[in-house]
CSV table of C-alpha atoms in Angstrom, one decimal:
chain,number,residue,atom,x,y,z
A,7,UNK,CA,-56.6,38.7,-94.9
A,8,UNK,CA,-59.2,40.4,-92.8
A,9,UNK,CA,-62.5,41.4,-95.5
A,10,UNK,CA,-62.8,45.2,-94.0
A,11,UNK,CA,-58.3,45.5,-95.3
A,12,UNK,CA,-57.4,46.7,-98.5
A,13,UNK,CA,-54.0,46.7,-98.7
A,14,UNK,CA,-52.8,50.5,-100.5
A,15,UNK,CA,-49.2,50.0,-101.0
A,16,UNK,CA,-47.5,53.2,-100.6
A,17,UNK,CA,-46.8,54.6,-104.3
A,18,UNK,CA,-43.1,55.7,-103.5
A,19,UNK,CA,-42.1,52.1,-102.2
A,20,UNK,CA,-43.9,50.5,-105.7
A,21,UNK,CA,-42.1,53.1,-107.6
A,22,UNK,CA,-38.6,52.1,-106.0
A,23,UNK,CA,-38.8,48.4,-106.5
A,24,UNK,CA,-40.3,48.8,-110.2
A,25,UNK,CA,-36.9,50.9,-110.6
A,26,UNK,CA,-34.9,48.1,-109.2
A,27,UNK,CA,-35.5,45.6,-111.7
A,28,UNK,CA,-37.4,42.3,-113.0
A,29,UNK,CA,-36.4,40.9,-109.2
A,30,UNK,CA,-37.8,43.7,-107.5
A,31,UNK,CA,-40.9,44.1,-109.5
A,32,UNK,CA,-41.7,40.3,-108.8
A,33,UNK,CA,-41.6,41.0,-105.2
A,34,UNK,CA,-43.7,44.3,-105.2
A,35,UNK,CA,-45.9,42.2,-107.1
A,36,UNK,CA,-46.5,39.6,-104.8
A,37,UNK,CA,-46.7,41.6,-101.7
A,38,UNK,CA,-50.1,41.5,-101.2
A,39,UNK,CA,-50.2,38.1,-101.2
A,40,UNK,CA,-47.4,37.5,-98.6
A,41,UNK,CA,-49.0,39.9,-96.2
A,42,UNK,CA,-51.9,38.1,-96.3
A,43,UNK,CA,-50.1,34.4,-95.7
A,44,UNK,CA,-48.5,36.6,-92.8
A,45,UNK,CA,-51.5,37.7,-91.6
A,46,UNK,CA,-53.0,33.8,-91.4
A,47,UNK,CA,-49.6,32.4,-90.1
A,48,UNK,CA,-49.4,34.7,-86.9
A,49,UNK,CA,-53.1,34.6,-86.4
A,50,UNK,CA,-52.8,38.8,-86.3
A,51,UNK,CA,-55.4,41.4,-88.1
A,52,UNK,CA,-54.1,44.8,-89.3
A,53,UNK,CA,-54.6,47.6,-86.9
A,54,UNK,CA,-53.9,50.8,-87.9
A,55,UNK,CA,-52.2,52.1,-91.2
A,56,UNK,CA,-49.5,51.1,-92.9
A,57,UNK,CA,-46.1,52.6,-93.1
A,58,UNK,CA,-43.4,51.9,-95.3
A,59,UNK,CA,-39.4,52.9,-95.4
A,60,UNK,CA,-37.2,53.4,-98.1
A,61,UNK,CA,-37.2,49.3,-99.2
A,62,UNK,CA,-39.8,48.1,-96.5
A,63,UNK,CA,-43.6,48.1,-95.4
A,64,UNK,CA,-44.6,47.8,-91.8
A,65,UNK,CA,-48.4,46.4,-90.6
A,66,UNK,CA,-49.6,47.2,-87.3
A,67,UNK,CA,-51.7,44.3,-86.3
A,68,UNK,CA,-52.7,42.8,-83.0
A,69,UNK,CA,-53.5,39.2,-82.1
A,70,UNK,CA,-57.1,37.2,-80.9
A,71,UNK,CA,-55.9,38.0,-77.4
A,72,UNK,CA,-55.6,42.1,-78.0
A,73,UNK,CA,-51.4,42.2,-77.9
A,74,UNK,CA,-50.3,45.0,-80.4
A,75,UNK,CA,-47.3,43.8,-82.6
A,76,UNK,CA,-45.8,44.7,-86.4
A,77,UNK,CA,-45.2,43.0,-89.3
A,78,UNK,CA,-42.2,44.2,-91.3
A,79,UNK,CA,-41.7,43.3,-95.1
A,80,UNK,CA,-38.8,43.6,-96.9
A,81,UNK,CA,-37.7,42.4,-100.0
A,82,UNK,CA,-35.0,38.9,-98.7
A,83,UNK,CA,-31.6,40.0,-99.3
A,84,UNK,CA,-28.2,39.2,-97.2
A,85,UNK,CA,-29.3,42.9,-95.5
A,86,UNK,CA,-32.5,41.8,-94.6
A,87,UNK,CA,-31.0,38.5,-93.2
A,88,UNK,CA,-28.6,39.9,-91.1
A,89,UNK,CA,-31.2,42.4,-89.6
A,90,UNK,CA,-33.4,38.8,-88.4
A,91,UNK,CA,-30.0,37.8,-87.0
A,92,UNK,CA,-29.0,41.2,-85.0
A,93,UNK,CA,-31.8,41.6,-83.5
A,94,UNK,CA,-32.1,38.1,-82.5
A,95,UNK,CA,-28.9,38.3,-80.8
A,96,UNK,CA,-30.2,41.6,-78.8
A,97,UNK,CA,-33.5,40.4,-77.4
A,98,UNK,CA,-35.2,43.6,-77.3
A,99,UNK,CA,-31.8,44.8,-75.1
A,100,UNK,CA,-32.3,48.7,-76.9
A,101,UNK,CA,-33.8,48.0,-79.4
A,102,UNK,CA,-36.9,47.1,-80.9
A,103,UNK,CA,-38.0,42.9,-80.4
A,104,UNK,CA,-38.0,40.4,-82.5
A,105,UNK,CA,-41.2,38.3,-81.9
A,106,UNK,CA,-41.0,36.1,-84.9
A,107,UNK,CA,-40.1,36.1,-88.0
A,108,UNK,CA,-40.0,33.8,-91.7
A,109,UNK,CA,-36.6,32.8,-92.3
A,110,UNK,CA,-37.8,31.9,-96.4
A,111,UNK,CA,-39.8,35.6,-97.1
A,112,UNK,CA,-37.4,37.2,-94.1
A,113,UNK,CA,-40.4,38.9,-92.7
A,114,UNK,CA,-40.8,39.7,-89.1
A,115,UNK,CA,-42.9,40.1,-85.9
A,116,UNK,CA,-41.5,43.2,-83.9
A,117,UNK,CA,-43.0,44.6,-81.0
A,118,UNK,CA,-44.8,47.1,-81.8
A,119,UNK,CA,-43.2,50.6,-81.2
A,120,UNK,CA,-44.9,54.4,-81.3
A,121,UNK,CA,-44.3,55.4,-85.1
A,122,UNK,CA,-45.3,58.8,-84.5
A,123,UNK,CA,-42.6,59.9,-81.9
A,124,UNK,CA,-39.0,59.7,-82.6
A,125,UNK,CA,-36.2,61.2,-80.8
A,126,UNK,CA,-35.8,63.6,-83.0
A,127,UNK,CA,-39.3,65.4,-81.3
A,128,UNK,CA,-36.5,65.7,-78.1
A,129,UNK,CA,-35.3,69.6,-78.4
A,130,UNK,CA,-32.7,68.9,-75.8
A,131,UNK,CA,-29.8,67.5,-77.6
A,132,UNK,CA,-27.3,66.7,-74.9
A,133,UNK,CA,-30.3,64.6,-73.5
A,134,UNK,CA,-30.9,63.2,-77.3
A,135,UNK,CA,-27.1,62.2,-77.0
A,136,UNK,CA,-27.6,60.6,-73.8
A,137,UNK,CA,-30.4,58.3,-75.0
A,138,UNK,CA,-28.1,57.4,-77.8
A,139,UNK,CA,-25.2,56.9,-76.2
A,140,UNK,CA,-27.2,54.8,-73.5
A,141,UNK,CA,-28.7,52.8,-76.5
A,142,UNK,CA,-25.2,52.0,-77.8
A,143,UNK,CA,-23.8,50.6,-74.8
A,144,UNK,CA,-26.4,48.5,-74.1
A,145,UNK,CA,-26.2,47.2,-78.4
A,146,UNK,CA,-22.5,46.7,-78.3
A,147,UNK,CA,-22.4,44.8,-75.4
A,148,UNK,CA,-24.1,41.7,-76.8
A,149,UNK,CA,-21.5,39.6,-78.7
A,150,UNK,CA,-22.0,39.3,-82.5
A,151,UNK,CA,-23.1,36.0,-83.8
A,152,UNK,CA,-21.5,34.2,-86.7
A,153,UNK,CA,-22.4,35.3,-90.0
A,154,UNK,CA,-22.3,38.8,-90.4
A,155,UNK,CA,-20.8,41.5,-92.6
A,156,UNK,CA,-17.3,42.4,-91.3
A,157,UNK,CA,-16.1,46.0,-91.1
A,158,UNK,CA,-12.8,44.9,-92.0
A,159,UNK,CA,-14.2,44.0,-95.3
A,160,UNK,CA,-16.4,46.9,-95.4
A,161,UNK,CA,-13.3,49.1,-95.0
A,162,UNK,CA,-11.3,47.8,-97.2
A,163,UNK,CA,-13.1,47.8,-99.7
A,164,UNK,CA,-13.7,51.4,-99.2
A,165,UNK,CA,-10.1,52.4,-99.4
A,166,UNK,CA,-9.2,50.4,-102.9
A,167,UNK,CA,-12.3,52.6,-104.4
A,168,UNK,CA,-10.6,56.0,-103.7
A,169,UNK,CA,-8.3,56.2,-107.0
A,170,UNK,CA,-11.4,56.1,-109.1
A,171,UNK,CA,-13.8,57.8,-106.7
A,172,UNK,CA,-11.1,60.7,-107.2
A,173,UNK,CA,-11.1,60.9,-111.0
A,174,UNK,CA,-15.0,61.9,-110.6
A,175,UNK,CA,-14.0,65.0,-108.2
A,176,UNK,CA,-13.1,68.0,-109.7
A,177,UNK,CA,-12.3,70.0,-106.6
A,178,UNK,CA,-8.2,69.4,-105.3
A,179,UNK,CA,-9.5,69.9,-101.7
A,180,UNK,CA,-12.4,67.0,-102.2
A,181,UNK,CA,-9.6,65.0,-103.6
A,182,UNK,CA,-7.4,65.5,-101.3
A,183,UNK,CA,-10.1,65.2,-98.0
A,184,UNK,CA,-11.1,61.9,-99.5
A,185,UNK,CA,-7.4,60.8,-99.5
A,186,UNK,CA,-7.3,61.6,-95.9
A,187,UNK,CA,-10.4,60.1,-94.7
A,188,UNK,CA,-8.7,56.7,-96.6
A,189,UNK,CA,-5.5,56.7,-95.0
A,190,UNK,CA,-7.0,57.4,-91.9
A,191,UNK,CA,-9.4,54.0,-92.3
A,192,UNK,CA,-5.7,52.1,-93.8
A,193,UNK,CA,-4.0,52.7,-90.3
A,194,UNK,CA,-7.2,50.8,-88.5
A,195,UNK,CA,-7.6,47.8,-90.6
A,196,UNK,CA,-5.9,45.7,-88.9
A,197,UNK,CA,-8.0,45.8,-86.2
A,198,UNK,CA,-11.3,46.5,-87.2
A,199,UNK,CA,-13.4,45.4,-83.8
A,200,UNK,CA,-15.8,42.7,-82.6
A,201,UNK,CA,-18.9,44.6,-81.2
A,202,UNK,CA,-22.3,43.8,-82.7
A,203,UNK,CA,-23.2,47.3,-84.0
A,204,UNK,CA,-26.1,49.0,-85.6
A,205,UNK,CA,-24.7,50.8,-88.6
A,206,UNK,CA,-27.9,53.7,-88.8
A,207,UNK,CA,-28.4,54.4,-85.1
A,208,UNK,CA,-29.6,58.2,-85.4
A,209,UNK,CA,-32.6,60.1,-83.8
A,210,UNK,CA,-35.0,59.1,-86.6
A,211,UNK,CA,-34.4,55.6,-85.8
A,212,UNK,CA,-35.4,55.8,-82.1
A,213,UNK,CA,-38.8,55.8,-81.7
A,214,UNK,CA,-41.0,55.7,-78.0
A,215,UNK,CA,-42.2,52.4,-76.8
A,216,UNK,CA,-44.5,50.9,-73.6
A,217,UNK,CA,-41.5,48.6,-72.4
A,218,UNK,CA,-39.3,50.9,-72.3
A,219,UNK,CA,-39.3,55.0,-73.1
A,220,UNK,CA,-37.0,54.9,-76.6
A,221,UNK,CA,-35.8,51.7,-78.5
A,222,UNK,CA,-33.6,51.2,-81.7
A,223,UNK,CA,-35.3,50.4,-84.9
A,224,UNK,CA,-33.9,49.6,-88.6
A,225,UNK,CA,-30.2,48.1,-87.8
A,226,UNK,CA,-27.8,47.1,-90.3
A,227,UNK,CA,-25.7,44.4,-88.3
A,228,UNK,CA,-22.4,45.1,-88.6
A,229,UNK,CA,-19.5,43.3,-86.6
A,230,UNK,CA,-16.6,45.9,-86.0
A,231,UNK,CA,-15.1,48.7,-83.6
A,232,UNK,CA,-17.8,50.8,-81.9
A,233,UNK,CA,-16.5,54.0,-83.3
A,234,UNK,CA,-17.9,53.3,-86.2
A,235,UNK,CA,-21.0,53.3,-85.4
A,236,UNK,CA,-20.9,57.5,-84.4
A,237,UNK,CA,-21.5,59.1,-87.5
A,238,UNK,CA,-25.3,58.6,-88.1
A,239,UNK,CA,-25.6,59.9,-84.5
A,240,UNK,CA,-23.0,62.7,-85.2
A,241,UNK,CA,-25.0,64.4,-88.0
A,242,UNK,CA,-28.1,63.0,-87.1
A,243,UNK,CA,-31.1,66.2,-87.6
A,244,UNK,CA,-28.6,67.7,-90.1
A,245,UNK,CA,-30.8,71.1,-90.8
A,246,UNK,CA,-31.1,71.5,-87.5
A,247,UNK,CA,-27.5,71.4,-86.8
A,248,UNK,CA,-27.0,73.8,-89.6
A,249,UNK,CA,-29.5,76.1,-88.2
A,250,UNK,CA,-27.3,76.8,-84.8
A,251,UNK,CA,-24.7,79.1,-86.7
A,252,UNK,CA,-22.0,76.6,-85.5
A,253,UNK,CA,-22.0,73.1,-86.4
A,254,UNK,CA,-18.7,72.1,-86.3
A,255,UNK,CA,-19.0,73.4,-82.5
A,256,UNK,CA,-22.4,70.7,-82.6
A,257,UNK,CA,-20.3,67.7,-83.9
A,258,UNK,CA,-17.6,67.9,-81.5
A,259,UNK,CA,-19.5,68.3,-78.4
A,260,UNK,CA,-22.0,65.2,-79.8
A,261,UNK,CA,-18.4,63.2,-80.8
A,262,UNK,CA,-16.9,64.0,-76.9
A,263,UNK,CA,-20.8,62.8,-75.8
A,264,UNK,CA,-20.8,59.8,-77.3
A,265,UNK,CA,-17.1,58.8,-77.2
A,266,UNK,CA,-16.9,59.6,-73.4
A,267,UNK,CA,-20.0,57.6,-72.6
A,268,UNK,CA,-19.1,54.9,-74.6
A,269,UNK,CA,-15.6,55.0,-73.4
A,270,UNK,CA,-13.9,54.8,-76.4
A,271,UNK,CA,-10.1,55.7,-78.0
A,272,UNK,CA,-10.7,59.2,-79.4
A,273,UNK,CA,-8.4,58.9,-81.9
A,274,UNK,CA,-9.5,55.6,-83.1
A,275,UNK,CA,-13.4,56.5,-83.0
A,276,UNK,CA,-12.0,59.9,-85.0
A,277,UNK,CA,-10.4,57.4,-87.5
A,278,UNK,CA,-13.9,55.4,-88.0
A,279,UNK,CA,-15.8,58.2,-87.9
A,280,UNK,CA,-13.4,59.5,-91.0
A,281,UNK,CA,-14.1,56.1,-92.3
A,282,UNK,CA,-17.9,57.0,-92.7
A,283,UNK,CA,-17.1,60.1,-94.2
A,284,UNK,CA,-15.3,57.6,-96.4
A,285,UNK,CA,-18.0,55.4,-97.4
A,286,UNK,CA,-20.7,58.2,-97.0
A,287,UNK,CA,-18.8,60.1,-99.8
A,288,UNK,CA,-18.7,57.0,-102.1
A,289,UNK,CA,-21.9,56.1,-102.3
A,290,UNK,CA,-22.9,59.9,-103.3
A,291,UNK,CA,-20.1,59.5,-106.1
A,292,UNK,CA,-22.2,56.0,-107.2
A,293,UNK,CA,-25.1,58.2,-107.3
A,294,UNK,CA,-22.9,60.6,-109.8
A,295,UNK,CA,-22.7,63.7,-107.4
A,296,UNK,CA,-19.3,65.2,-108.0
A,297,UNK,CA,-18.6,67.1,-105.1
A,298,UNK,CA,-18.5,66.2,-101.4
A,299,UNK,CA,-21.7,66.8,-99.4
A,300,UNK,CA,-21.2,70.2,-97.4
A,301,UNK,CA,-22.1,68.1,-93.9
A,302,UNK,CA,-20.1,65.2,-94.7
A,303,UNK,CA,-16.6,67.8,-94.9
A,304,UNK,CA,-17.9,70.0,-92.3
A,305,UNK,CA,-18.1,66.5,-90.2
A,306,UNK,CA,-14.3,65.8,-91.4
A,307,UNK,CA,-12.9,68.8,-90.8
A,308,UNK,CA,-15.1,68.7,-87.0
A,309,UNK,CA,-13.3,65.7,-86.3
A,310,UNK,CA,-9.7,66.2,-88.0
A,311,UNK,CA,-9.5,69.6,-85.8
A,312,UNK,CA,-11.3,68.4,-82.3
């Protein structure tokens, strides 16, 4: 590691991994260390400062010849894994490159995008929609490669949690919106899709690049129906949405956006939409909330009535 870098990893990211476990502790612990092997195995020095995510901590570096790049650090897991395999498969095609990566320590060589401007900084949302829905065609199109989580799987397992999800909602009309979001996801699992999706695509995961004006960052590969990939998009700068007086009016024009430019079945891209309600929902009842989050209804009740 360069002599003039002292690596000052970000207090919230230690904090998270200490509150994972032995496993994660071990890894926090031996960051340092791996981003110095990184550092010597690409030949690259850090340049700039470091960033970190919920679970991850990204390097700006450049090589001997000047050529600006990231490293990206995340903790190896089946998610981390499947990220090195999606974005393989896309080439840089809307989304950020792959350069490189460690298949052992799952870290990776991205092109280097502009941190400090996402789309979210674009005030004009049909154009924001447009970017996003351009980004989207151009991910689905590549086909998924072997290996990857299946939507099918992911849905159905959704749907056999609602009975006990429901026993942890004291309101009849969560209940009963939970219910509906479910049997919505049963009538689409047998055919759950075979498009290469991103899972998070939203305007804080676009950020501005030099080969191309706005490129994808942070997927989740997912092989399913593109429909399901709306809903981070949908509520995507949530206050903001809020803030117009009107956002069921917001989520429907942003759902007829995407799903026209996309060209998908309406009522099937409502369904999988419900289905991220769904799965939204669940995880929040994990995290022992015991109501429904007031965006993820008003998105429900957006789509239900469109």
């Amino acid at each position: 590691m360069s002599s003039s870098f002292r690596l000052d990893l970000p207090e919230a990211l230690v904090a998270s991994y200490r509150r994972s476990g032995e496993a994660g502790s071990a890894w926090i612990s031996g960051l340092p260390g791996l981003v110095a092997e990184s550092l010597e195995r690409w030949g690259v020095v850090p340049d700039g400062p470091v960033a970190s995510g919920e679970a991850s901590l990204v390097v700006p570096v450049r090589d001997a010849d000047g050529r600006r790049a990231a490293l990206k650090f995340q903790m190896p897991k089946e998610e981390s894994a499947a990220a090195i395999a999606g974005l393989a498969a896309w080439d840089g095609r809307g989304i950020v490159r792959l350069l490189d990566h460690d298949p052992a320590s799952t870290t990776m060589l991205l092109e280097r995008l502009d941190g400090s401007r996402t789309l979210e900084q674009v005030e004009d949302d049909e154009a924001a929609m447009g970017v996003l829905a351009d980004i989207f065609t151009r991910l689905h199109s590549v086909p998924a490669p072997d290996g990857l989580p299946s939507l099918g799987d992911v849905a159905r397992r959704a749907v056999e949690q609602v009975p006990e999800a429901e026993r942890a909602l004291p309101d009849a009309d969560d209940r009963r919106l939970l219910r509906t979001c479910a049997s919505a996801v049963a009538e689409l699992l047998d055919e759950p899709g075979d498009r290469l999706l991103h899972w998070d695509l939203h305007c804080g995961n676009v950020l501005a690049g030099d080969r191309e004006p706005w490129l994808a960052i942070d997927p989740e590969p997912l092989v399913g129906d593109p429909g399901f990939d709306l809903m981070p998009a949908i509520d995507s700068g949530w206050d903001a949405v809020v803030a117009t007086g009107a956002p069921d009016l917001v989520v429907r024009r942003r759902f007829d956006t995407l799903t026209d430019a996309l060209g998908l079945d309406r009522e099937r891209a409502a369904g999988w939409t419900l289905g991220r309600v769904l799965q939204n929902s669940l995880w929040d009842i994990e995290d022992g909330r015991t109501r429904l989050a007031p965006g993820q209804v008003t998105v429900a009740h957006a789509v239900l009535g469109r």
